[in-house]
Tab-separated table of C-alpha atoms in Angstrom:
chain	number	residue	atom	x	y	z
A	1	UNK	CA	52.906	-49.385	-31.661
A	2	UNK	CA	52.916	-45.956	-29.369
A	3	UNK	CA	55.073	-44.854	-27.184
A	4	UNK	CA	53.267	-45.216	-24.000
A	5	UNK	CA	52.789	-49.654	-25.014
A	6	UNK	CA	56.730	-49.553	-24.928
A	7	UNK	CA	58.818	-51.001	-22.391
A	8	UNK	CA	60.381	-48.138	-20.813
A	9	UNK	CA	63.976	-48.737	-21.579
A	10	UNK	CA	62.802	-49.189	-25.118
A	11	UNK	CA	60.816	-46.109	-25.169
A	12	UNK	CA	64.073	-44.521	-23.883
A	13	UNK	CA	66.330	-45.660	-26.452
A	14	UNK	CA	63.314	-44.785	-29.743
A	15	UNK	CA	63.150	-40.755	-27.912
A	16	UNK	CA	66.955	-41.124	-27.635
A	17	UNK	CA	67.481	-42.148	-30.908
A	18	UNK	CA	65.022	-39.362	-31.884
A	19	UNK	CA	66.832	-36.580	-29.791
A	20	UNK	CA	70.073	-37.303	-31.247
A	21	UNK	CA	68.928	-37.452	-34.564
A	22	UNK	CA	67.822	-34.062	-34.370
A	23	UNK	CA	70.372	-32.502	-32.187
A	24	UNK	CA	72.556	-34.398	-35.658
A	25	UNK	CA	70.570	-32.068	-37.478
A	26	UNK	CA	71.103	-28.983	-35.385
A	27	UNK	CA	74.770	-29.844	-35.319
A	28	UNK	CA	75.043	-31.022	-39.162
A	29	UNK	CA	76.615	-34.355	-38.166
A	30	UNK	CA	73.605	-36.973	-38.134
A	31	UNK	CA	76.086	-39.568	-38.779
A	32	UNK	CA	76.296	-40.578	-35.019
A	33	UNK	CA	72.644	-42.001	-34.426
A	34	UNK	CA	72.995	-44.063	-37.261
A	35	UNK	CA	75.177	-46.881	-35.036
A	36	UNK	CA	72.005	-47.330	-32.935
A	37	UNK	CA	69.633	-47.915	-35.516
A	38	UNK	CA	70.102	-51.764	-35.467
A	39	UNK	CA	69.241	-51.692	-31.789
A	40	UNK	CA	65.761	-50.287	-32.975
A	41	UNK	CA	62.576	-52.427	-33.135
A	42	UNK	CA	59.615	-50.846	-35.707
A	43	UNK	CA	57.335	-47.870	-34.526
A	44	UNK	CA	57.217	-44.836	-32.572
A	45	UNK	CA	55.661	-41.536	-32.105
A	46	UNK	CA	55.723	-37.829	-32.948
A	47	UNK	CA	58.715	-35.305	-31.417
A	48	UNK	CA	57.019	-33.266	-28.813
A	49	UNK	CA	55.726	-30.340	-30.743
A	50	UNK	CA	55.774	-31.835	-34.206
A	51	UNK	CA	52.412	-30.980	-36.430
A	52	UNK	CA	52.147	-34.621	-38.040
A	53	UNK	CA	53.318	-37.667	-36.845
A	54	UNK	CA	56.431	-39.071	-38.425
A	55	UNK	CA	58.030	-42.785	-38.037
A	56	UNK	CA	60.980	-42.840	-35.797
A	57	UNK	CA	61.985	-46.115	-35.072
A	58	UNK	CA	63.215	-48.359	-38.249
A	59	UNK	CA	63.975	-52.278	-38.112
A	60	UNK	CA	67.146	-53.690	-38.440
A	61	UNK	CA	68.537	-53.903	-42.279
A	62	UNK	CA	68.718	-56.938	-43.364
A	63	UNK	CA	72.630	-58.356	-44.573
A	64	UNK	CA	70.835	-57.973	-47.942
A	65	UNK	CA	68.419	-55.340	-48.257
A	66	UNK	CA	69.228	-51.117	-48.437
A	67	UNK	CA	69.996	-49.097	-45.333
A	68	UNK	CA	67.495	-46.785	-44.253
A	69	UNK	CA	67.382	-43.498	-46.667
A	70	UNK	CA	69.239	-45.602	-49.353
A	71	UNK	CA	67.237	-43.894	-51.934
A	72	UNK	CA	68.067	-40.311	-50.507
A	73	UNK	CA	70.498	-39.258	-52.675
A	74	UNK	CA	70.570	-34.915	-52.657
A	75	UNK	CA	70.044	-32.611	-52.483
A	76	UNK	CA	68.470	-32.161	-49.247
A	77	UNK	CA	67.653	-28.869	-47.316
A	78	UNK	CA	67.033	-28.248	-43.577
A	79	UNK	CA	66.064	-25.375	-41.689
A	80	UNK	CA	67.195	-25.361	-38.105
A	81	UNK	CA	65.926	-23.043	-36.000
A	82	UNK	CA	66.541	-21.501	-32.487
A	83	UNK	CA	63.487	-20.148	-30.638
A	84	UNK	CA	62.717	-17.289	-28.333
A	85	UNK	CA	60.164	-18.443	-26.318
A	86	UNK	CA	59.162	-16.765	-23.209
A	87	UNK	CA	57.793	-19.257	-21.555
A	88	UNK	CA	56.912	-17.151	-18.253
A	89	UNK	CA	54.661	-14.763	-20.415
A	90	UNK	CA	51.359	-15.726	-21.015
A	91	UNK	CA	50.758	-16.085	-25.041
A	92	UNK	CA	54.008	-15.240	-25.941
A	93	UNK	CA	54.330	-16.028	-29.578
A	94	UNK	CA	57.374	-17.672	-30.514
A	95	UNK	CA	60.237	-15.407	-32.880
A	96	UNK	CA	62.648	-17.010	-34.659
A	97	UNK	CA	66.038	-15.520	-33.552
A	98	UNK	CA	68.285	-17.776	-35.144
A	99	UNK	CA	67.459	-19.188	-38.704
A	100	UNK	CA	69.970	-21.581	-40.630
A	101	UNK	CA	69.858	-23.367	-43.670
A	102	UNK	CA	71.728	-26.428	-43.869
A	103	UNK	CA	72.239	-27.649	-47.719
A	104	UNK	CA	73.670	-30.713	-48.720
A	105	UNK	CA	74.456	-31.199	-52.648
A	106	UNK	CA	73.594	-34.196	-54.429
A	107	UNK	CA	75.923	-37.350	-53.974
A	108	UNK	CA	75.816	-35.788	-50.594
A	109	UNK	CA	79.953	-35.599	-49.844
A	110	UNK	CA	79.756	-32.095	-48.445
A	111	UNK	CA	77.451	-30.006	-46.762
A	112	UNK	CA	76.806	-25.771	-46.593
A	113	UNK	CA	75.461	-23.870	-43.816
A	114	UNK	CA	74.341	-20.430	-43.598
A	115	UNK	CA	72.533	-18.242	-41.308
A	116	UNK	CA	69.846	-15.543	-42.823
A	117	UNK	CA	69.907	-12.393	-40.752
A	118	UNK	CA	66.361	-12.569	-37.728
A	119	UNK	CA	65.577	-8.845	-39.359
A	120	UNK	CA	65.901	-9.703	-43.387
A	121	UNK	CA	63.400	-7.898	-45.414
A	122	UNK	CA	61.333	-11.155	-46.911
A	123	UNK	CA	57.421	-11.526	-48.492
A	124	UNK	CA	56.046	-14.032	-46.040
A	125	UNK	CA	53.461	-15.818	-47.745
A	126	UNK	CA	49.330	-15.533	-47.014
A	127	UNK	CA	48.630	-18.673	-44.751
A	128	UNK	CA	45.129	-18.936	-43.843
A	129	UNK	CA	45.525	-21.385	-41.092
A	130	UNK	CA	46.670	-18.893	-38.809
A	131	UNK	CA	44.552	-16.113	-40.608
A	132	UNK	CA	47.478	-14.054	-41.900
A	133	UNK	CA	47.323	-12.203	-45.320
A	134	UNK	CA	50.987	-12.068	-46.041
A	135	UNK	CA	52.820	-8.945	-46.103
A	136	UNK	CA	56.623	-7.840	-46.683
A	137	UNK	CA	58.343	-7.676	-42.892
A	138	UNK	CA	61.109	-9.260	-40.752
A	139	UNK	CA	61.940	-12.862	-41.250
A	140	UNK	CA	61.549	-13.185	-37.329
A	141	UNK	CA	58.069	-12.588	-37.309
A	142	UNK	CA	57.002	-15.519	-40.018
A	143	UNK	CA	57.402	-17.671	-37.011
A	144	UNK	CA	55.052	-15.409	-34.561
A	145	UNK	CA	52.359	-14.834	-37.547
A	146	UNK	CA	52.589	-18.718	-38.410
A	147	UNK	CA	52.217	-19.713	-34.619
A	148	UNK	CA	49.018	-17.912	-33.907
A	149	UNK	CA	45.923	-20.264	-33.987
A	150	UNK	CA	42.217	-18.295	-34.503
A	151	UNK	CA	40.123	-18.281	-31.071
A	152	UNK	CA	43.108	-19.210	-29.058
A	153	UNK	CA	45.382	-15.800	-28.658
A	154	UNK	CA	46.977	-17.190	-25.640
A	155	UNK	CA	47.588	-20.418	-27.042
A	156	UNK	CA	50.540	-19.931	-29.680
A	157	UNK	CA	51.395	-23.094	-31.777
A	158	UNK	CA	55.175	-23.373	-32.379
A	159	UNK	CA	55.065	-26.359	-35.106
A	160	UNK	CA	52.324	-24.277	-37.391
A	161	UNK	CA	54.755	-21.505	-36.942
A	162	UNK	CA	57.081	-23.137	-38.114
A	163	UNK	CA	55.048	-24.249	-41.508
A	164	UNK	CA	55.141	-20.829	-42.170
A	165	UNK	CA	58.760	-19.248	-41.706
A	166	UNK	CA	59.231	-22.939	-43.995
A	167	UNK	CA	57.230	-21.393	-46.365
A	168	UNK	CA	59.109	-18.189	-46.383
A	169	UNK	CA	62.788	-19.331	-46.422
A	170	UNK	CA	62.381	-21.388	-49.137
A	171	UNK	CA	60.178	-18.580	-50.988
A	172	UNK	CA	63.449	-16.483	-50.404
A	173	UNK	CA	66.346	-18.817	-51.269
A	174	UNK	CA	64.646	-20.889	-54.201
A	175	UNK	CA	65.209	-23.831	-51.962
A	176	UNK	CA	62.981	-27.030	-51.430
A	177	UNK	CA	63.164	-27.678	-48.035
A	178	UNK	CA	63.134	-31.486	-47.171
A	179	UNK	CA	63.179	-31.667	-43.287
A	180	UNK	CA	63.695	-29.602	-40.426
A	181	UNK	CA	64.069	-28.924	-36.558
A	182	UNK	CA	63.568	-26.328	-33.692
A	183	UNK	CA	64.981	-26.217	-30.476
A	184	UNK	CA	64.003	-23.293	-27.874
A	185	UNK	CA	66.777	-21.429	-25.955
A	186	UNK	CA	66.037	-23.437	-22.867
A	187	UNK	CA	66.172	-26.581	-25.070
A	188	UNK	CA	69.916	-25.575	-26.106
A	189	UNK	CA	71.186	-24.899	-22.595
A	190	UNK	CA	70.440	-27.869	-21.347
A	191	UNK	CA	71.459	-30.070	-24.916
A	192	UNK	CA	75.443	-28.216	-23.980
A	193	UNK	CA	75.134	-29.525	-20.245
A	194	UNK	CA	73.847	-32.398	-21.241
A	195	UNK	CA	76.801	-32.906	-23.177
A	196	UNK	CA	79.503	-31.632	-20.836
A	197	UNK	CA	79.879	-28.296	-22.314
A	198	UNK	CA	81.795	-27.347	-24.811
A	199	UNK	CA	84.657	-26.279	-26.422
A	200	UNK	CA	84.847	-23.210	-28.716
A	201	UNK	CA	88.096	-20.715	-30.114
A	202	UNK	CA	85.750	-17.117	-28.993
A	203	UNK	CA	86.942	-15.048	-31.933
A	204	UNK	CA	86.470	-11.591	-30.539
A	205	UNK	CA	85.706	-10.453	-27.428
A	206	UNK	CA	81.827	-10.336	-26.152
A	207	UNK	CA	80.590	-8.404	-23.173
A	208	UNK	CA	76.917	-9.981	-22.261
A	209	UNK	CA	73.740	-7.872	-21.940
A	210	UNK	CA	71.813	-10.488	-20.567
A	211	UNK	CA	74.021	-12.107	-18.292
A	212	UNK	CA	76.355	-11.481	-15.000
A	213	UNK	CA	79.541	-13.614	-13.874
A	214	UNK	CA	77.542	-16.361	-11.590
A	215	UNK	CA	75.467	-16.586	-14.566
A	216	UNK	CA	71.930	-14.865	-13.312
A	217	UNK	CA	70.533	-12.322	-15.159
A	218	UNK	CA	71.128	-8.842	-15.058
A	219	UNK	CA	68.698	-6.416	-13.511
A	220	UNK	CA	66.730	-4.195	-16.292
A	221	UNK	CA	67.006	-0.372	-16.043
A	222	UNK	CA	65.380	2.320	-17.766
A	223	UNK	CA	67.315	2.184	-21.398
A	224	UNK	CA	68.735	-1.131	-20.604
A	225	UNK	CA	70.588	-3.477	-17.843
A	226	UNK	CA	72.701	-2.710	-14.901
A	227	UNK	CA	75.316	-4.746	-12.838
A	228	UNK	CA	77.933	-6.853	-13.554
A	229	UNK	CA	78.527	-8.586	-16.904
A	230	UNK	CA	80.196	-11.674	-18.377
A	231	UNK	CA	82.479	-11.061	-20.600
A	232	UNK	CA	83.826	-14.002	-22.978
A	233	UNK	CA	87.581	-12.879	-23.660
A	234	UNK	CA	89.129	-13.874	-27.538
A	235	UNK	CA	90.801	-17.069	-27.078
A	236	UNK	CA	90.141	-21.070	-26.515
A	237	UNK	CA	86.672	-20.986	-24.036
A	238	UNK	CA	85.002	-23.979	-22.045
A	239	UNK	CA	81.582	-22.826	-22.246
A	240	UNK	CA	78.601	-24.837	-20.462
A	241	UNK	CA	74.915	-24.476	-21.347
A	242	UNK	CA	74.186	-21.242	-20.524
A	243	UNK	CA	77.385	-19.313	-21.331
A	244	UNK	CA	77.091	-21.520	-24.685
A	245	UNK	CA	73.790	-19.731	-25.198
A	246	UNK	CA	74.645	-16.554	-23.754
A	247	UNK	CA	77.977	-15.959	-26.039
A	248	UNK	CA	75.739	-17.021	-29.332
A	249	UNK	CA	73.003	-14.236	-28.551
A	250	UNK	CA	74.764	-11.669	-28.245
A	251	UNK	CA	74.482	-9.349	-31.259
A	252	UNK	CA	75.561	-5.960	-29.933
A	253	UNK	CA	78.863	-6.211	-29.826
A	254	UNK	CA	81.183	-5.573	-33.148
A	255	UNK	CA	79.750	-7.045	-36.214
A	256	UNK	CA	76.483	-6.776	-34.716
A	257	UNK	CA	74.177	-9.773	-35.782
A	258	UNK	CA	76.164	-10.845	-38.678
A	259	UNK	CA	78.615	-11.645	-36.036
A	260	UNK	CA	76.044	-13.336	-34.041
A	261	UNK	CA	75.374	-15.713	-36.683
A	262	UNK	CA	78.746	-16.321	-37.079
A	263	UNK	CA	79.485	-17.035	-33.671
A	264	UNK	CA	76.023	-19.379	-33.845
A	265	UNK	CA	77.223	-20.838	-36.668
A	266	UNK	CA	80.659	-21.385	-35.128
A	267	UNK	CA	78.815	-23.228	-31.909
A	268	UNK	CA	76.757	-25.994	-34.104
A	269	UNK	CA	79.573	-27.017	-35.326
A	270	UNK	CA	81.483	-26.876	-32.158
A	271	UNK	CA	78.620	-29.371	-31.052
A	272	UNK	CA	79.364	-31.575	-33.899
A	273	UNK	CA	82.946	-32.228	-32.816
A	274	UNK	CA	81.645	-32.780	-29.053
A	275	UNK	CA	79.322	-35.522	-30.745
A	276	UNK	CA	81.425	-37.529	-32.718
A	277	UNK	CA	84.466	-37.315	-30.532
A	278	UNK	CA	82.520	-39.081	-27.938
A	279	UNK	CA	80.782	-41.217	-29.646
A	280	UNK	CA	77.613	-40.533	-28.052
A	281	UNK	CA	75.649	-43.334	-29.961
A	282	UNK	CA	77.852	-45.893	-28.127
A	283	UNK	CA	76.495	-44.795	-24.984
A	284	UNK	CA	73.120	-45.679	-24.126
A	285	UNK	CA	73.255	-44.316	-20.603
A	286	UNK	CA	74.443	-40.439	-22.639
A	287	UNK	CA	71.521	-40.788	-24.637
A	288	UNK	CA	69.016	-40.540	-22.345
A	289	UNK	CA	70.918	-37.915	-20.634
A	290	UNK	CA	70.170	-35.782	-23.661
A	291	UNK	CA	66.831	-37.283	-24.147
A	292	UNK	CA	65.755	-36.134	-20.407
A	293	UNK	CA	67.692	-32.680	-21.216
A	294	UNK	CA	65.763	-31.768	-24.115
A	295	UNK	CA	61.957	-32.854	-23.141
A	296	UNK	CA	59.695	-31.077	-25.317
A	297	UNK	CA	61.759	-28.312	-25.918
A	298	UNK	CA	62.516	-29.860	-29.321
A	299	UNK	CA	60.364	-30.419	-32.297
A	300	UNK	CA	61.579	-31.920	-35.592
A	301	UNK	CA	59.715	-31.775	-38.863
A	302	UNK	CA	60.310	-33.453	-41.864
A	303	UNK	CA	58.514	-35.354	-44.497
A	304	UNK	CA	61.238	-38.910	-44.310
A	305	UNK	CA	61.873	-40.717	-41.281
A	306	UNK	CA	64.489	-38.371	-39.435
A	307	UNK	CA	66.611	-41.940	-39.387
A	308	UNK	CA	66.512	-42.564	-43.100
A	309	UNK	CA	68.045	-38.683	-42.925
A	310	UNK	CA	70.168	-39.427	-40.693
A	311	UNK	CA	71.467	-42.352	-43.128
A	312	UNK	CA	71.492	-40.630	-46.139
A	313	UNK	CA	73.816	-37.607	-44.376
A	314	UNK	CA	76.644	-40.139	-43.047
A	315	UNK	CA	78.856	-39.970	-45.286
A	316	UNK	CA	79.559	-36.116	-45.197
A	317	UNK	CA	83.277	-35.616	-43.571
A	318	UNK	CA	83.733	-33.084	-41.214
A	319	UNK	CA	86.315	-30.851	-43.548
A	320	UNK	CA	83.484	-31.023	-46.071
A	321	UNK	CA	81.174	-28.965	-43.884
A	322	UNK	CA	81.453	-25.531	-44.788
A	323	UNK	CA	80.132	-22.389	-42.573
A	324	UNK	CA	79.342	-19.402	-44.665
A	325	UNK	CA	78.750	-16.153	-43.319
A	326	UNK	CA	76.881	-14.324	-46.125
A	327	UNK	CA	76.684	-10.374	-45.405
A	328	UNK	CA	74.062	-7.516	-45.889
A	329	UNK	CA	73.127	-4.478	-44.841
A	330	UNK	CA	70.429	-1.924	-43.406
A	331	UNK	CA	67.397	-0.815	-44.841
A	332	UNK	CA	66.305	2.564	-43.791
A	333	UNK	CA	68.100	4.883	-41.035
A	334	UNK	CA	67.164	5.481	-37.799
A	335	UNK	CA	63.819	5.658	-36.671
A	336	UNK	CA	63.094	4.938	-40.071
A	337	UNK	CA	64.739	1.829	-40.483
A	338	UNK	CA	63.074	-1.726	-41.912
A	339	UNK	CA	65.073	-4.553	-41.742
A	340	UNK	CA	68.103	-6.118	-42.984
A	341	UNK	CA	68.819	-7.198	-46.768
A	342	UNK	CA	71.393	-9.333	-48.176
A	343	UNK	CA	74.025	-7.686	-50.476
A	344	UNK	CA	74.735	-8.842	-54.229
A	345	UNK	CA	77.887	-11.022	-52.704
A	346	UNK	CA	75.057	-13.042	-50.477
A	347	UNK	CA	72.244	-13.344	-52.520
A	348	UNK	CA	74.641	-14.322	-55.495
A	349	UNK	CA	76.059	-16.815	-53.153
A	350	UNK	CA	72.160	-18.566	-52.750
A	351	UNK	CA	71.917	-18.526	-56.944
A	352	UNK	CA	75.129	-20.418	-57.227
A	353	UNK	CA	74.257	-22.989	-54.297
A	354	UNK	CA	71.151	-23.827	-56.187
A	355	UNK	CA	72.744	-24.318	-59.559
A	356	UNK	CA	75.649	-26.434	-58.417
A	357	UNK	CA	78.197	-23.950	-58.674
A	358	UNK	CA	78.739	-22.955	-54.700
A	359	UNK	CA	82.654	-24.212	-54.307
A	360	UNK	CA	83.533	-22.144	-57.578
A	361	UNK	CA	81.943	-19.407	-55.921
A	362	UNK	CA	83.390	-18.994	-52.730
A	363	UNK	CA	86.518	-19.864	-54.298
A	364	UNK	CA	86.257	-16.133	-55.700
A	365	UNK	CA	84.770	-14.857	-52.797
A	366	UNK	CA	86.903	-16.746	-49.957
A	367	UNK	CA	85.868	-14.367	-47.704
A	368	UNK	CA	82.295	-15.384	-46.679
A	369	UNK	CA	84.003	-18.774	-45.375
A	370	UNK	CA	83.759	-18.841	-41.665
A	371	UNK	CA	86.933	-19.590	-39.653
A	372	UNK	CA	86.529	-21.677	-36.798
C-alpha cells in the first residue's frame, strides 16, 4: 500500500507516526510514538528525502507475539544531524553544522550523546557515487562532497550526502551506525513552534549574530552584521522556534563551538522533556501539527523500521540519558589554521564507549558531563 491509496486521516496518522518517530530520534526519547503503534494498519512510504524506502507503518502485536524491534537488543548508533541548507541559493550544497552521535549500550537501559566538532580534522572516505576521491578535511564538508550528484551541479542530493558523512563518522569513532535522521534549520524552527516552544536553563549569556529583537535578520556589513541583536541572558528562557534555533547556532560567543554543541546538545534534550511531558502520542490532532510543521524538511535513514527503533529504545529513562561534551582543540594558527581535533580526554572517551567501559570513564573524568 502507498501513501497516496490511503485514506487521508490514515495517511496523516502513518507521516505522524513517522515524524515523531524521528523527531524521538532527534530528541533521544523515541519512547512516545510507540503508544500509537497499535492504531497503525501495515504499509507506508519513504520520509521525504530518504535514499531507499523503508517500512513505516507496523500492525498491531498480537496479545501473543513480540513487539516491534523485540529482537533489537544494543547496541545501536544514530547520527542526527542538523542541516544548513540555503534554500534561496541556487545549488547550494548542504553542510552539516551540527553532527551528534547518539549511542545506546546493549540491554539498552541508558543512552550517550555527543556532538563532534562541524570543523574536526577527519579522512572522509572515496565515494564514487558522487565522484569524490576522499581526502583529509572538515567533517562539515562530507555532507557537501556526499550530496553532489555528476551532471546535476545545481541539483544537490541531501540523503546521498548523508551516506557519506555516515561513512565518515563511523570511520572516525569505530562505530556501526544502525539508523539515522536529518532535519534542516527551517525543519527545527518550525518542529519548536510546532510544539509550543520550549523551555531551556541558558547557561551563559549569548549575544546573536544572525538575529535582532523582533526576530528578523540582521543587515550584513562589510566584516560582518549591523543593528540590533538578541541577546539570550543566563537564566530559565522560553524560547520559540526561531530563538530555539538562533541560541543553538551561535558559536562565537565564549566557548566558541564547543559551547555551541553544548548548548545544542542541551536543546534535544530540552525537546525530549517537552515530548513526554505532553504526551504528544495521545494527541492525534498534535501530531499532525508536527507532521504539517516538518514537511520535507526531514529525512530519516535507517536500515529497521524507524518503529521497531522506536520499540527497542523505550525503555531508556530519562536520568539514564547522558550529554557529553567531549573537548579539542585547533589545528594550525591563523591564516594557517585546518580544523579542529579532539584531545586525548575525547578521543579516549570514544575507545571506552565502544568497549563497554563509558560510565567508568566519565566517572574519572566527570567533567565532560553536560549540566542541564
Amino acid at each position: 500500500m502507498i501513501l497516496g491509496s490511503m485514506a487521508p486521516r490514515r495517511r496523516w496518522l502513518l507521516l505522524g507516526l513517522t515524524a515523531l518517530a524521528a523527531v524521538a530520534l532527534i530528541a533521544a526519547g523515541a519512547v512516545v510514538i510507540t503508544r500509537l503503534t497499535g492504531d497503525s494498519k501495515p504499509g507506508g512510504g519513504p520520509v521525504a528525502g530518504s535514499p531507499t524506502p523503508s517500512p513505516i507503518g507496523t500492525p498491531t502485536p498480537s496479545p501473543s507475539g513480540p513487539p516491534p524491534g523485540a529482537d533489537i537488543t544494543g547496541p545501536l548508533n544514530l547520527l542526527l544531524v542538523g542541516v544548513d541548507t540555503r534554500v534561496s541559493v541556487p545549488g547550494w550544497e548542504p553542510h552539516s553544522d551540527a553532527v551528534l552521535v547518539l549511542h545506546v549500550p546493549k540491554g539498552l537501559g541508558q543512552a550517550y550523546l555527543f556532538s563532534l566538532p562541524r570543523d574536526l580534522l577527519v579522512d572522509i572516505p572515496a565515494f564514487p557515487k558522487a565522484g569524490y576521491k576522499g581526502g583529509k578535511t572538515k567533517l562539515t564538508h562530507a555532507m557537501s562532497f556526499g550530496s553532489r550528484v555528476p551532471g546535476k551541479p545545481k541539483q544537490p542530493n541531501t540523503a546521498q550526502g548523508y551516506e557519506l558523512l555516515r561513512s565518515t563518522v563511523s570511520g572516525y569513532t569505530g562505530l556501526r551506525i544502525d539508523a539515522g535522521a536529518v532535519l534542516t534549520f527551517n525543519g527545527f524552527d518550525r518542529l519548536v513552534n510546532a510544539l509550543g516552544g520550549v523551555d531551556i536553563y541558558v547557561d551563559q549569556r549569548v549575544e546573536s549574530l544572525h538575529r535582532r529583537p523582533d526576530g528578523k535578520y540582521r543587515e550584513s556589513a562589510p566584516g560582518g552584521y549591523t543593528g540590533p541583536q538578541q541577546v539570550y541572558e543566563k537564566g530559565e528562557q522560553h524560547l520559540n522556534g526561531w530563538q530555539a534555533l538562533d541560541y543553538a547556532r551561535q558559536r562565537y560567543i565564549t566557548g566558541g563551538d564547543y559551547a555551541r554543541q553544548r548548548h545544542q546538545q542541551q536543546l534535544i534534550k530540552a525537546l525530549t522533556r517537552k515530548i513526554l511531558d505532553e504526551n504528544l502520542a495521545r494527541q492525534p490532532e498534535r501530531v499532525d501539527q508536527v507532521v504539517a510543521a516538518l514537511g520535507d524538511t526531514l529525512i530519516y535513514v535507517g536500515g529497521r523500521r524507524i518503529v521497531d527503533i522506536a520499540y527497542a529504545l523505550s525503555g531508556v529513562p530519562e536520568n539514564k540519558f547522558v550529554l557529553v561534551g567531549l573537548p579539542g582543540a585547533g589545528v594550525g594558527k591563523g591564516s594557517a589554521y585546518r580544523g579542529e581535533q579532539l584531545t586525548k580526554v575525547g578521543r579516549d572517551f570514544i575507545t571506552e564507549l565502544r568497549a563497554g567501559r563509558a560510565d567508568a570513564y566519565l566517572a574519572t573524568h566527570p567533567t565532560l558531563v553536560v549540566k542541564n
